[in-house]
Coordinates of C-alpha atoms in Angstrom, one line a residue:
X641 CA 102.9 77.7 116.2
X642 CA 100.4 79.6 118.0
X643 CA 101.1 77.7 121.1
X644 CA 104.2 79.3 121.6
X645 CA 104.8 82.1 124.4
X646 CA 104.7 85.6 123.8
X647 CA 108.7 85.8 123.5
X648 CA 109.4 83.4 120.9
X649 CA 106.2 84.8 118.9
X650 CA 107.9 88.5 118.9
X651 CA 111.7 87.2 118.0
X652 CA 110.1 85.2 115.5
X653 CA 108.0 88.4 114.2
X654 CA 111.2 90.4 114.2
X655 CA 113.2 87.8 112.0
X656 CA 110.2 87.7 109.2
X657 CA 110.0 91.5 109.4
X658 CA 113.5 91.7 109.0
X659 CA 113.1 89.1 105.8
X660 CA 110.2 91.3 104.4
X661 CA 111.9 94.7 105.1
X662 CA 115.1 93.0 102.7
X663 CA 112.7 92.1 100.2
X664 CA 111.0 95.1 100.1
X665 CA 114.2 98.1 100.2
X666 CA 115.5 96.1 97.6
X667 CA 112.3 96.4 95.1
X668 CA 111.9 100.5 96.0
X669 CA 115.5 101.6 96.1
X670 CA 115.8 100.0 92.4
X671 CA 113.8 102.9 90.9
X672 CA 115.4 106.0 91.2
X673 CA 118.9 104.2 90.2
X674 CA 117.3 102.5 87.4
X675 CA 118.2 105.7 84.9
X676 CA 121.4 105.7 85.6
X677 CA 122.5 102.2 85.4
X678 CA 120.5 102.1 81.8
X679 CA 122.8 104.8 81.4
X680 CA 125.3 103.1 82.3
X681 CA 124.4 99.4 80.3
X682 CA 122.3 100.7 77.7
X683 CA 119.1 98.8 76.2
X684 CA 116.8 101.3 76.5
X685 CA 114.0 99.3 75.0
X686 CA 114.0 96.6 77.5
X687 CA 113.7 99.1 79.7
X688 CA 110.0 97.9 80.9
X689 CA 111.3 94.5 81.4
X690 CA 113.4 95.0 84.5
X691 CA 110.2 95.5 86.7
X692 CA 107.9 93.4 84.6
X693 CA 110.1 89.8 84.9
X694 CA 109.8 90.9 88.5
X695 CA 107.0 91.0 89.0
X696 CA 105.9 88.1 86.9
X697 CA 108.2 85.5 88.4
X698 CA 107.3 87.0 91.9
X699 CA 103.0 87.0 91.3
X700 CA 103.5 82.9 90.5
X701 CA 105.7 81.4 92.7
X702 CA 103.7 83.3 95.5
X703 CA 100.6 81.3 94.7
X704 CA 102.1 78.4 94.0
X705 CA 104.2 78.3 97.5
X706 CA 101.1 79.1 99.1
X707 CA 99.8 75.6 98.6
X708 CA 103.0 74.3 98.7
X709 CA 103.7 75.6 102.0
X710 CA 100.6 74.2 103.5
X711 CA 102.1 71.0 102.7
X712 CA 105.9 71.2 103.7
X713 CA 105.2 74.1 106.4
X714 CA 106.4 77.5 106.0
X715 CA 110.2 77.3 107.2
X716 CA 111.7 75.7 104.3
X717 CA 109.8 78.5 101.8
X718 CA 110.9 81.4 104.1
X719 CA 114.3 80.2 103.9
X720 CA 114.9 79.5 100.1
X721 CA 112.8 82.6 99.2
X722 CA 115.7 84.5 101.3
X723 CA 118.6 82.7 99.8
X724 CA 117.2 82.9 96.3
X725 CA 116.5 86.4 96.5
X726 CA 119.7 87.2 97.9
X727 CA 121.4 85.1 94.7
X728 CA 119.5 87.3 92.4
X729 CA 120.0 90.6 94.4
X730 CA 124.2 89.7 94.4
X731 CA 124.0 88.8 90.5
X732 CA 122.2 91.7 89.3
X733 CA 125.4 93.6 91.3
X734 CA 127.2 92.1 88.9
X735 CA 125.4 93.2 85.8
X736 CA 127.5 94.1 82.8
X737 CA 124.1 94.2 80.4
X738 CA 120.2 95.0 80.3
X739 CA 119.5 91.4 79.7
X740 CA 121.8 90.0 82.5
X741 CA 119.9 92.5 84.8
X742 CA 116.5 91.1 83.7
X743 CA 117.5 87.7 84.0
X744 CA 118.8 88.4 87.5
X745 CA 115.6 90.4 88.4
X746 CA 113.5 87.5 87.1
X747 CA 115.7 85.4 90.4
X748 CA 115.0 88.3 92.4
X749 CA 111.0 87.8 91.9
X750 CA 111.2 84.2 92.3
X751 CA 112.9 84.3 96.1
X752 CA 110.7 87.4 97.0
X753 CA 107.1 86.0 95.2
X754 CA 108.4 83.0 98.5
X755 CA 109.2 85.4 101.1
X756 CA 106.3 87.4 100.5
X757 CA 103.3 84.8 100.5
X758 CA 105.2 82.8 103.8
X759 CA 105.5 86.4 105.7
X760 CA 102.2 86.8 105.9
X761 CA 100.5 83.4 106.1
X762 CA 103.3 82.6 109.1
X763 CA 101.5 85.9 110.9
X764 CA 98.2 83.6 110.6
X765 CA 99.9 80.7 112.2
X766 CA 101.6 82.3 115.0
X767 CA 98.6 84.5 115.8
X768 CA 94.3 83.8 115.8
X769 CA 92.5 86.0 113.2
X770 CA 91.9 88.5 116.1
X771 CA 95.3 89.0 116.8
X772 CA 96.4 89.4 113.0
X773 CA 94.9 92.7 112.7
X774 CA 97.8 94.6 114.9
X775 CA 100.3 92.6 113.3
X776 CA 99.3 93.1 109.8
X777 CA 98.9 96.7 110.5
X778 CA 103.0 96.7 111.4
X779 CA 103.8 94.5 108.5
X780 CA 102.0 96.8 106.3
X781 CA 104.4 99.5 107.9
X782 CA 107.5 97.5 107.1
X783 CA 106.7 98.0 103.4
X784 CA 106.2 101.8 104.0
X785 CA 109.1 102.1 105.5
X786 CA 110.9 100.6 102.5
X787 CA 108.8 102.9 100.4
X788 CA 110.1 106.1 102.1
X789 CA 114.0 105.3 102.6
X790 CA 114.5 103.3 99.6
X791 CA 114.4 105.4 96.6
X792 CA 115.7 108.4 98.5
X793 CA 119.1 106.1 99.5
X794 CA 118.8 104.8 96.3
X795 CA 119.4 108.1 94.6
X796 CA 121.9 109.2 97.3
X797 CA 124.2 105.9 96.5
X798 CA 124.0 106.4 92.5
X799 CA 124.8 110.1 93.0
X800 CA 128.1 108.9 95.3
X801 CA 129.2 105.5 94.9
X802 CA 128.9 103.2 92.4
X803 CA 124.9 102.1 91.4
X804 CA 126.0 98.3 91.9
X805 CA 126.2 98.9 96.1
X806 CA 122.3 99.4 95.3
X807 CA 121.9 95.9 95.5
X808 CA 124.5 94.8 97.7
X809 CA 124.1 97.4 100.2
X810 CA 121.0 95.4 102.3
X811 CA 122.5 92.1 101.7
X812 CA 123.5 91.6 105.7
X813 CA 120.1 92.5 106.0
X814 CA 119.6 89.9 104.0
X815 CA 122.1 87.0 105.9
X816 CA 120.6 88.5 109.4
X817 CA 117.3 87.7 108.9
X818 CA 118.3 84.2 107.3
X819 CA 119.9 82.9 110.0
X820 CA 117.4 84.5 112.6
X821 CA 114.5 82.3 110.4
X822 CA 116.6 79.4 110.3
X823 CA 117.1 79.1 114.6
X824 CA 113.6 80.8 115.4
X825 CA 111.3 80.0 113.2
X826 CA 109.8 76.2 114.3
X827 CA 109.6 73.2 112.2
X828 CA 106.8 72.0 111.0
X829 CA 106.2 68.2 110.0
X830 CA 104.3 67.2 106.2
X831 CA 100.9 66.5 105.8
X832 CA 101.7 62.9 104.4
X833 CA 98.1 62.8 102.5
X834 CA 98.4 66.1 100.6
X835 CA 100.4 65.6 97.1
X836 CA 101.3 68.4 94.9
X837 CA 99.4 69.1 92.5
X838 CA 102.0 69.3 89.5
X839 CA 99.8 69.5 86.3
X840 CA 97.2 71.8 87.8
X841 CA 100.0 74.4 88.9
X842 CA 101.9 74.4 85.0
X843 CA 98.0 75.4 83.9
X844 CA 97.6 77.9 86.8
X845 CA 100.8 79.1 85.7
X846 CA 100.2 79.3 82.2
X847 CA 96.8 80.9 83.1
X848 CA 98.4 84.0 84.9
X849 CA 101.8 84.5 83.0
X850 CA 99.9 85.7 79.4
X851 CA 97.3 87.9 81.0
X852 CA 99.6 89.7 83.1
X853 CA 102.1 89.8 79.7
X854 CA 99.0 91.0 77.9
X855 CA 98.2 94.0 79.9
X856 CA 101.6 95.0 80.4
X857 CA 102.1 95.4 77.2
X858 CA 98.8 96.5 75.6
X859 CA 98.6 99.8 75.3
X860 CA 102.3 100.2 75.2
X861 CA 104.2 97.8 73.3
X862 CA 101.5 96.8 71.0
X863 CA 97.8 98.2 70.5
X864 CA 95.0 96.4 72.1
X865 CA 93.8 94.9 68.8
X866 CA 96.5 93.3 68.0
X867 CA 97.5 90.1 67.0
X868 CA 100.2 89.4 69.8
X869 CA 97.7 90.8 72.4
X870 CA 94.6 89.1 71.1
X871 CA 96.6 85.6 71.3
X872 CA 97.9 86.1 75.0
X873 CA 93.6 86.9 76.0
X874 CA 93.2 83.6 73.9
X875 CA 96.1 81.7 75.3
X876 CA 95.0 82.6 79.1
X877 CA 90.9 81.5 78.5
X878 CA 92.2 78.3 77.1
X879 CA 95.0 77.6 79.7
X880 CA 92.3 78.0 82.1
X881 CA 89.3 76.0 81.4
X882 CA 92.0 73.1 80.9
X883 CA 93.3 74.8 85.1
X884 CA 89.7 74.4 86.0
X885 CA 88.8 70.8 84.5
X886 CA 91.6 69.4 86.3
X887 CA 91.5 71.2 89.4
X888 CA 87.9 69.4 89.9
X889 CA 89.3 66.2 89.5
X890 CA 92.6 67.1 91.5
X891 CA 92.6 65.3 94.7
X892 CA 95.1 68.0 96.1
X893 CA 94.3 70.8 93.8
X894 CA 97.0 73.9 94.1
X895 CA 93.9 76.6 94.2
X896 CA 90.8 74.3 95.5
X897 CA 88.2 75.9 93.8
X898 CA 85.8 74.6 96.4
X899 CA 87.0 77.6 98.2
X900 CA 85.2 80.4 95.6
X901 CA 82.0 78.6 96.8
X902 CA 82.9 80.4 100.6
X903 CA 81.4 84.4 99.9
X904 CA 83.8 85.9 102.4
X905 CA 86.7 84.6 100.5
X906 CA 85.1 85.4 96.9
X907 CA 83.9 88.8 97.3
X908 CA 87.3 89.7 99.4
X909 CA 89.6 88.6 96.4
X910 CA 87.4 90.5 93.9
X911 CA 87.1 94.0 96.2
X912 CA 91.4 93.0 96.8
X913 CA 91.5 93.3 93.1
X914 CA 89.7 96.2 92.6
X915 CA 91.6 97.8 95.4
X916 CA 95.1 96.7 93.8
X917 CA 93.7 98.6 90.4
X918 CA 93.1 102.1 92.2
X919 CA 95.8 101.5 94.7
X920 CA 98.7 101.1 91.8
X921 CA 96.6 103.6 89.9
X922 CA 97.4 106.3 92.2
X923 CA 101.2 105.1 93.1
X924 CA 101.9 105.0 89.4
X925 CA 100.2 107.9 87.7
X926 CA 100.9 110.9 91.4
X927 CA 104.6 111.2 90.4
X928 CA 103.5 111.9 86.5
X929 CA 101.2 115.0 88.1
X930 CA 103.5 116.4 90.4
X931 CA 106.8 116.1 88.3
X932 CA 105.2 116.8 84.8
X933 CA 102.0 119.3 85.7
X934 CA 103.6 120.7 88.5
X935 CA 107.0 120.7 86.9
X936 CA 108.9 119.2 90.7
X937 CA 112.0 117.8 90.3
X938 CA 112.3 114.2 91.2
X939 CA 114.3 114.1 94.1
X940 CA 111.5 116.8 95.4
X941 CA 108.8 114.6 94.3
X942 CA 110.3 111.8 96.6
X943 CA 109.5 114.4 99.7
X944 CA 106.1 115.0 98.2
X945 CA 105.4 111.6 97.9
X946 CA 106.1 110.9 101.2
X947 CA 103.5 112.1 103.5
X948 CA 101.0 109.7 101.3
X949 CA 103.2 106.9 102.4
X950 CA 104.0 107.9 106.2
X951 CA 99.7 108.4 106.0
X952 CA 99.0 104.8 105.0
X953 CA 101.8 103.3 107.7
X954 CA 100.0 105.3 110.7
X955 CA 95.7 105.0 109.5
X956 CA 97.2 100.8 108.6
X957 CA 98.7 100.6 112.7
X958 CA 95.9 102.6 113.9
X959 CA 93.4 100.2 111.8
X960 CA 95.2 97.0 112.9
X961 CA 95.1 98.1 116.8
X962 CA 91.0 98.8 116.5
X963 CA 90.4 95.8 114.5
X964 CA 92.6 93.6 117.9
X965 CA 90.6 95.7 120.1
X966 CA 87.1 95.0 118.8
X967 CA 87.0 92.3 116.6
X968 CA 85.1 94.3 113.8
X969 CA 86.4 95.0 110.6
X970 CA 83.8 95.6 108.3
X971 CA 83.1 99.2 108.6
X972 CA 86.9 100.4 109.2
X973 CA 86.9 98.8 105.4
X974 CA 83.8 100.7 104.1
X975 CA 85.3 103.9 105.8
X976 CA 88.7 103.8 104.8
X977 CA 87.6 102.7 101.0
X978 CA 85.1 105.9 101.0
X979 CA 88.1 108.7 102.4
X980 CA 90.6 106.5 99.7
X981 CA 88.0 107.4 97.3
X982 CA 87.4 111.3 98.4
X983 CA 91.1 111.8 98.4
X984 CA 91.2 110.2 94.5
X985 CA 88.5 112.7 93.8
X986 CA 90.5 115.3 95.3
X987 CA 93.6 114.8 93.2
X988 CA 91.4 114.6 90.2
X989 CA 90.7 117.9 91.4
X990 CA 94.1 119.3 90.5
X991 CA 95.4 121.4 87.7
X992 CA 98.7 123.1 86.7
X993 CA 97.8 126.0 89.7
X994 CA 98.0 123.2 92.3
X995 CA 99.9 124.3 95.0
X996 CA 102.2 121.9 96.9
X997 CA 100.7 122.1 100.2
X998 CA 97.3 120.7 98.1
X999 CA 98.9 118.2 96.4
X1000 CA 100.3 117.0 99.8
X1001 CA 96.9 117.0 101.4
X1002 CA 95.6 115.4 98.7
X1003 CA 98.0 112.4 99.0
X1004 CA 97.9 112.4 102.6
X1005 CA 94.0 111.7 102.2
X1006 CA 94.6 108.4 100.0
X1007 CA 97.3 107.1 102.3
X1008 CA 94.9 107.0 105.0
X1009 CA 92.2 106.0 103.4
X1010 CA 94.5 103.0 101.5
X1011 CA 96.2 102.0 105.1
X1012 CA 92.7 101.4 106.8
X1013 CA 91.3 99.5 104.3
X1014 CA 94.5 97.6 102.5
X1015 CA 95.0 95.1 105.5
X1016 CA 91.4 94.2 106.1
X1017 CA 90.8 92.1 103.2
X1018 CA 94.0 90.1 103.6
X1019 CA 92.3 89.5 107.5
X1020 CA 89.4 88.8 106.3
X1021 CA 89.9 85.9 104.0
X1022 CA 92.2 84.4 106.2
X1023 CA 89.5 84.3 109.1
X1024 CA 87.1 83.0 106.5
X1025 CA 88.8 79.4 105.5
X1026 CA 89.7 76.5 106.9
X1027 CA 93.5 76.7 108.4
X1028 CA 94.6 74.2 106.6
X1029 CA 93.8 76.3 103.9
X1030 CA 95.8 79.7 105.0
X1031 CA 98.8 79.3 102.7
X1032 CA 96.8 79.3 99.5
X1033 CA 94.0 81.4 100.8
X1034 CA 96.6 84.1 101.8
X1035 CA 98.9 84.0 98.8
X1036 CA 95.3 84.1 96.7
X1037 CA 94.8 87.6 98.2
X1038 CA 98.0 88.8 97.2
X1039 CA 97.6 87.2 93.5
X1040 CA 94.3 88.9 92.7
X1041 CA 95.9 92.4 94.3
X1042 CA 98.9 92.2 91.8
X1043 CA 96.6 90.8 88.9
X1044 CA 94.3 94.0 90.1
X1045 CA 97.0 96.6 89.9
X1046 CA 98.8 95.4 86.4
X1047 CA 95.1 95.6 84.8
X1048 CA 94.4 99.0 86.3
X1049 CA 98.1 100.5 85.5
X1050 CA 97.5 99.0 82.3
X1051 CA 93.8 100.7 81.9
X1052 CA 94.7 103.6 83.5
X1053 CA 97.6 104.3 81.4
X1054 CA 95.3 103.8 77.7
X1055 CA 92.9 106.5 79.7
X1056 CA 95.9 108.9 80.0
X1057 CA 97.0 107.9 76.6
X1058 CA 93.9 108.4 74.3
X1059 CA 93.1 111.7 76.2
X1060 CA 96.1 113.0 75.6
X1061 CA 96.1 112.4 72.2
X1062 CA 92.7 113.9 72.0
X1063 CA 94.3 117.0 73.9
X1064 CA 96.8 117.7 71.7
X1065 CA 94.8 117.1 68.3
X1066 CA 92.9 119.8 69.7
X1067 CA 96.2 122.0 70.2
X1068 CA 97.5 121.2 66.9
X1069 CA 95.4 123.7 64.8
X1070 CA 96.7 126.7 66.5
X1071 CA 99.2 129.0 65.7
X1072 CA 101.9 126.5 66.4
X1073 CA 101.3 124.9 63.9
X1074 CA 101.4 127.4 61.4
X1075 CA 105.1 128.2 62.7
X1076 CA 106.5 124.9 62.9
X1077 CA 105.5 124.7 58.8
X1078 CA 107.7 127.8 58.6
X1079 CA 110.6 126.3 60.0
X1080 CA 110.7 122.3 60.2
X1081 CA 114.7 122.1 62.1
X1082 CA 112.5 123.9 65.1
X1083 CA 109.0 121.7 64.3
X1084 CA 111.8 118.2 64.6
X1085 CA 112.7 119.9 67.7
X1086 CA 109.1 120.3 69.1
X1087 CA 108.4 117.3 67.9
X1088 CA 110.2 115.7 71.7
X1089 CA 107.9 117.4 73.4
X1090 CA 104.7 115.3 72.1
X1091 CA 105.5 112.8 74.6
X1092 CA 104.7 113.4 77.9
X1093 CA 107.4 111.8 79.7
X1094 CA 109.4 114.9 78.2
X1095 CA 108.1 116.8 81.1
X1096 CA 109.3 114.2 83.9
X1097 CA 113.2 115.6 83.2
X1098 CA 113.4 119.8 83.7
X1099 CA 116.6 119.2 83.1
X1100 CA 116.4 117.3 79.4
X1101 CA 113.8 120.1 78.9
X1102 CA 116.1 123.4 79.4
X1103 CA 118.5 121.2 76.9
X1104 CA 116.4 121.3 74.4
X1105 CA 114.7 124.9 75.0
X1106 CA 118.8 125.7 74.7
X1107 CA 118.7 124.3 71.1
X1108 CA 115.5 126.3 70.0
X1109 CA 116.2 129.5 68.0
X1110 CA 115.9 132.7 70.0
X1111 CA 112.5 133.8 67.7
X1112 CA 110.7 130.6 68.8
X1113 CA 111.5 130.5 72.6
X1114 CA 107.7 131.8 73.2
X1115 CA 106.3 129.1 71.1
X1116 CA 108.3 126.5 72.8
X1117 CA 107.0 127.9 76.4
X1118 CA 103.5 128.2 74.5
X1119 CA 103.8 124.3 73.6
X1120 CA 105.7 123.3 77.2
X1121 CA 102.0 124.8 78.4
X1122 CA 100.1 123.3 76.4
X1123 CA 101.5 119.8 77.1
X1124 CA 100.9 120.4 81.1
X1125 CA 97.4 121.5 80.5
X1126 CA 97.1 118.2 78.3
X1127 CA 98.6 115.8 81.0
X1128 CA 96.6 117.4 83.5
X1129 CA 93.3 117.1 82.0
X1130 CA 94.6 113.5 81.0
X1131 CA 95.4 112.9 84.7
X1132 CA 92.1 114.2 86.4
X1133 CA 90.4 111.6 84.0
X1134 CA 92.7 109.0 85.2
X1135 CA 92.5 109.4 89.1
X1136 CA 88.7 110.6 88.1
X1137 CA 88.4 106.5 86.7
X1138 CA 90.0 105.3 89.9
X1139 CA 87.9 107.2 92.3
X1140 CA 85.1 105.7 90.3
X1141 CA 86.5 102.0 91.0
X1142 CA 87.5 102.3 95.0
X1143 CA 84.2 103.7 95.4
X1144 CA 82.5 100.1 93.3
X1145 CA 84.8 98.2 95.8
X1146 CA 83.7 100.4 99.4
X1147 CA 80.1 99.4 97.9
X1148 CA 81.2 95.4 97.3
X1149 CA 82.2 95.8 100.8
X1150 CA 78.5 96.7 102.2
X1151 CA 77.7 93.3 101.0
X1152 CA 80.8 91.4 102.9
X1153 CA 79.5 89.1 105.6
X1154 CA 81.1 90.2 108.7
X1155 CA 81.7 87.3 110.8
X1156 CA 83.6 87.2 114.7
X1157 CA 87.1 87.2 114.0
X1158 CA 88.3 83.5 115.4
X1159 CA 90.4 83.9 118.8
X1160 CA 92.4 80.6 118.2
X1161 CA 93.3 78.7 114.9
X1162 CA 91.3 75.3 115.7
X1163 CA 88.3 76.9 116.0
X1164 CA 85.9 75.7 113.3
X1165 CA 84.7 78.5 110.4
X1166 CA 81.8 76.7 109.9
X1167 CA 80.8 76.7 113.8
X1168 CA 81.6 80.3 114.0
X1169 CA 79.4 81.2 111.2
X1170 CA 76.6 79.4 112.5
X1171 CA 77.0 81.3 115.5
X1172 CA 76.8 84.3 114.0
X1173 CA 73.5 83.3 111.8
X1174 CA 72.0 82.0 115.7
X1175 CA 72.8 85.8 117.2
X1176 CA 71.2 87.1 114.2
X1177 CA 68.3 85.1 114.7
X1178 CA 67.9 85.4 119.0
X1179 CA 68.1 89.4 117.5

């Protein structure tokens, strides 16, 4: 496709955009309605499962469509990743319980896992790797734009209509950017000597389905020693020596392996999934500080949140531009890994006294540190393969990100766990305690506040600070107090642990081969990395 003329490229651009900005608003806006339509269904305890079947059904059929794709081409993918995900976003519409909504979200993640890996591998056949880097830079924008207006429509439409329009609302989006696909986007014909590879992708999926099961639920749903935790770490190390024997015999293997033997591609997937651990680390555990230390409400957090995201959309168009410009990427990487890194150690930084104006700051200096580097690695791997390969190379990226940020949510969250529990066993011996024996009726009562997801609802809290006898109103303050200062010592640790791990990956990234970013898609990888190594040597 990358003979077409500039016209078609940019009509053709706007139609996957359009599929990827559907996609996206329809995973953000989900969150601030999900309370009330639990509310609303009940099921409380599969509350965790709405985003995990997501995201489990979308992180497999993304690598497996990768390979697939560089088979069949990318059109037909495109396409049924639009229509299924638009199937799944109608249904869940139609909820009437939890477990209808998580089958329907599982859909959901199956058509979006397909539009996701096609968008961005169809960038790498319309444009050469030089090119890429403005247009990744604007796709990254697409999803920060989705990150800004959806959960603020979202809670506008569940505080004014009914929360089903959530997911109906974008579904012309939806049909627009279908048909725009389906008349644009330009046909590709099969590779007739590439087969699928059917038993190597059941093991691959089998492989990544009980890791990322185990550490979304370790920690939470079961402790890490336990038997149902222990058997999914078994069940993925044997599911993938079996992956790995037959991939070497494979003759059209759904994840070559012969690609891990490249160094670009290697070290980019593992400092990708490092990146996706502090990346999600400081999405996830940000709204905990500001709504539970800092006691912001949670449509006020959305505004504070914000400037982080409208941060990484600018530093990623900037970064793109620079990268088109000059063909180098490396140290835009190291650079924006080190100020993602100094703005990690700044909100570790942060304590109950944290003003919002700092918290902003803060937030503003991960965005732009997260949008100069988050692109790059995608680039790079892409530029370093073969392009027959792009499909599987480029959905690999995004499979070792997601892998990345379920283990680092999953870390992160035991880190914010075990310290405050240490915290509070500290607090315990003080006069509070000696009260509560007094009077157990107001010790029950306190008893909600042990959790620290108590402090993410001001007003659950003044509920039950209306319940608690007049005489105790100073202990309850005392406790509410002591439960900030536990979360943010808990959360400095956390945020403290990932400015540790961006900082490993900007170091990995000192020992990434920088090599000329390709200006068309025939050119060999091989040819251009031996003329690098011959302008080393003339040097």
């Amino acid at each position: 496709m990358e003979h077409l003329d500039q016209k078609s490229k940019l009509t053709i651009m706007i139609a996957i955009m359009a599929a990827m900005l559907f996609a996206a608003l329809n995973q953000t806006i989900v969150g601030t309605a999900l309370p009330r339509i639990i509310a609303d269904l009940g099921g409380m305890q599969y509350f965790s499962w709405v985003f995990t079947v997501f995201m489990l059904a979308s992180s497999i059929t993304a690598i497996l469509v990768g390979k697939l794709s560089d088979i069949y081409g990318r059109k037909p993918f495109i396409l049924i990743g639009i229509g299924v995900f638009m199937l799944g976003t109608f249904l869940c519409g139609l909820s009437d319980t939890i477990i209808q909504l998580i089958v329907y979200r599982g859909i959901q993640g199956l058509g979006a896992g397909m539009i996701m890996s096609t968008s961005f591998t169809a960038v790498g056949d319309l444009f050469s790797p030089r090119e890429r880097g403005r247009w990744q830079g604007i796709m990254g924008g697409v999803f920060g734009l989705a990150s800004v207006f959806g959960p603020t429509l979202g809670g506008y439409i569940v505080d004014n209509f009914d929360w089903h329009w959530i997911f109906w609302v974008f579904l012309p989006v939806g049909i627009l950017a279908f048909v725009l696909i389906w008349k644009l986007f330009p046909t590709t014909e099969r590779n007739p000597s590439e087969k699928v590879d059917y038993l190597g992708s059941i093991f691959l999926t089998l492989t990544i389905l009980p890791m990322l099961l185990a550490f979304s639920w370790a920690g939470e749903a079961y402790a890490w020693s336990s038997p149902q935790i222990i058997g999914l770490f078994i069940s993925t190390v044997v599911s993938l020596i079996f992956f790995i024997q037959i991939e070497r015999k494979a003759k059209s293997p759904v994840l070559p392996l012969s690609l891990f033997k490249n160094s670009i591609f290697s070290l980019s997937n593992i400092i990708g999934f490092i990146l996706g651990m502090g990346m999600f680390g400081a999405i996830m555990y940000t709204p905990f500080f500001i709504q539970g230390v800092m006691g912001t409400s949670a449509t006020k957090s959305g505004f504070i949140m914000m400037p982080m995201t409208l941060a990484m959309v600018t530093a990623s168009a900037i970064g793109g531009q620079i990268i088109t410009k000059t063909g180098k990427y490396k140290k835009l990487a190291i650079i924006g890994l080190l100020i993602m890194s100094a703005g990690m150690f700044s909100l570790a930084q942060m304590d109950e006294s944290t003003s919002n104006l700092i918290a902003v700051t803060n937030m503003i200096i991960v965005g732009l540190g997260l949008g100069l580097s988050f692109p790059v690695f995608t680039l790079t791997i892409q530029n370093a393969v073969s392009h027959k390969f792009l499909g599987v190379a480029t959905s690999s990226a995004q499979l070792f990100r997601q892998i990345g940020g379920t283990i680092g949510v999953s870390i992160m969250g035991t880190v914010m766990s075990i310290s405050m529990k240490n915290e509070m066993e500290k607090a315990a011996g003080g006069n509070t305690s000696q009260a509560f024996a007094q009077n157990p009726e107001a010790a029950a009562k306190f008893e909600k506040l042990q959790d620290p997801q108590a402090l993410m609802d001001p007003e659950a809290l003044e509920q039950v600070r209306s319940t608690v006898p007049e005489n105790f109103l100073g202990i309850f303050d005392q406790v509410l107090g002591i439960l900030r200062t536990a979360l943010s010592h808990s959360l400095s640790l956390v945020f403290l642990t990932g400015c540790i791990v961006i900082a490993s990956a900007a170091i990995l990234t000192f020992f990434l081969k920088e090599i000329p970013l390709r200006t068309n898609n025939n050119e060999s990888t091989d040819e251009n990395e031996e003329r690098v190594e011959l302008k080393e040597r003339s040097v």
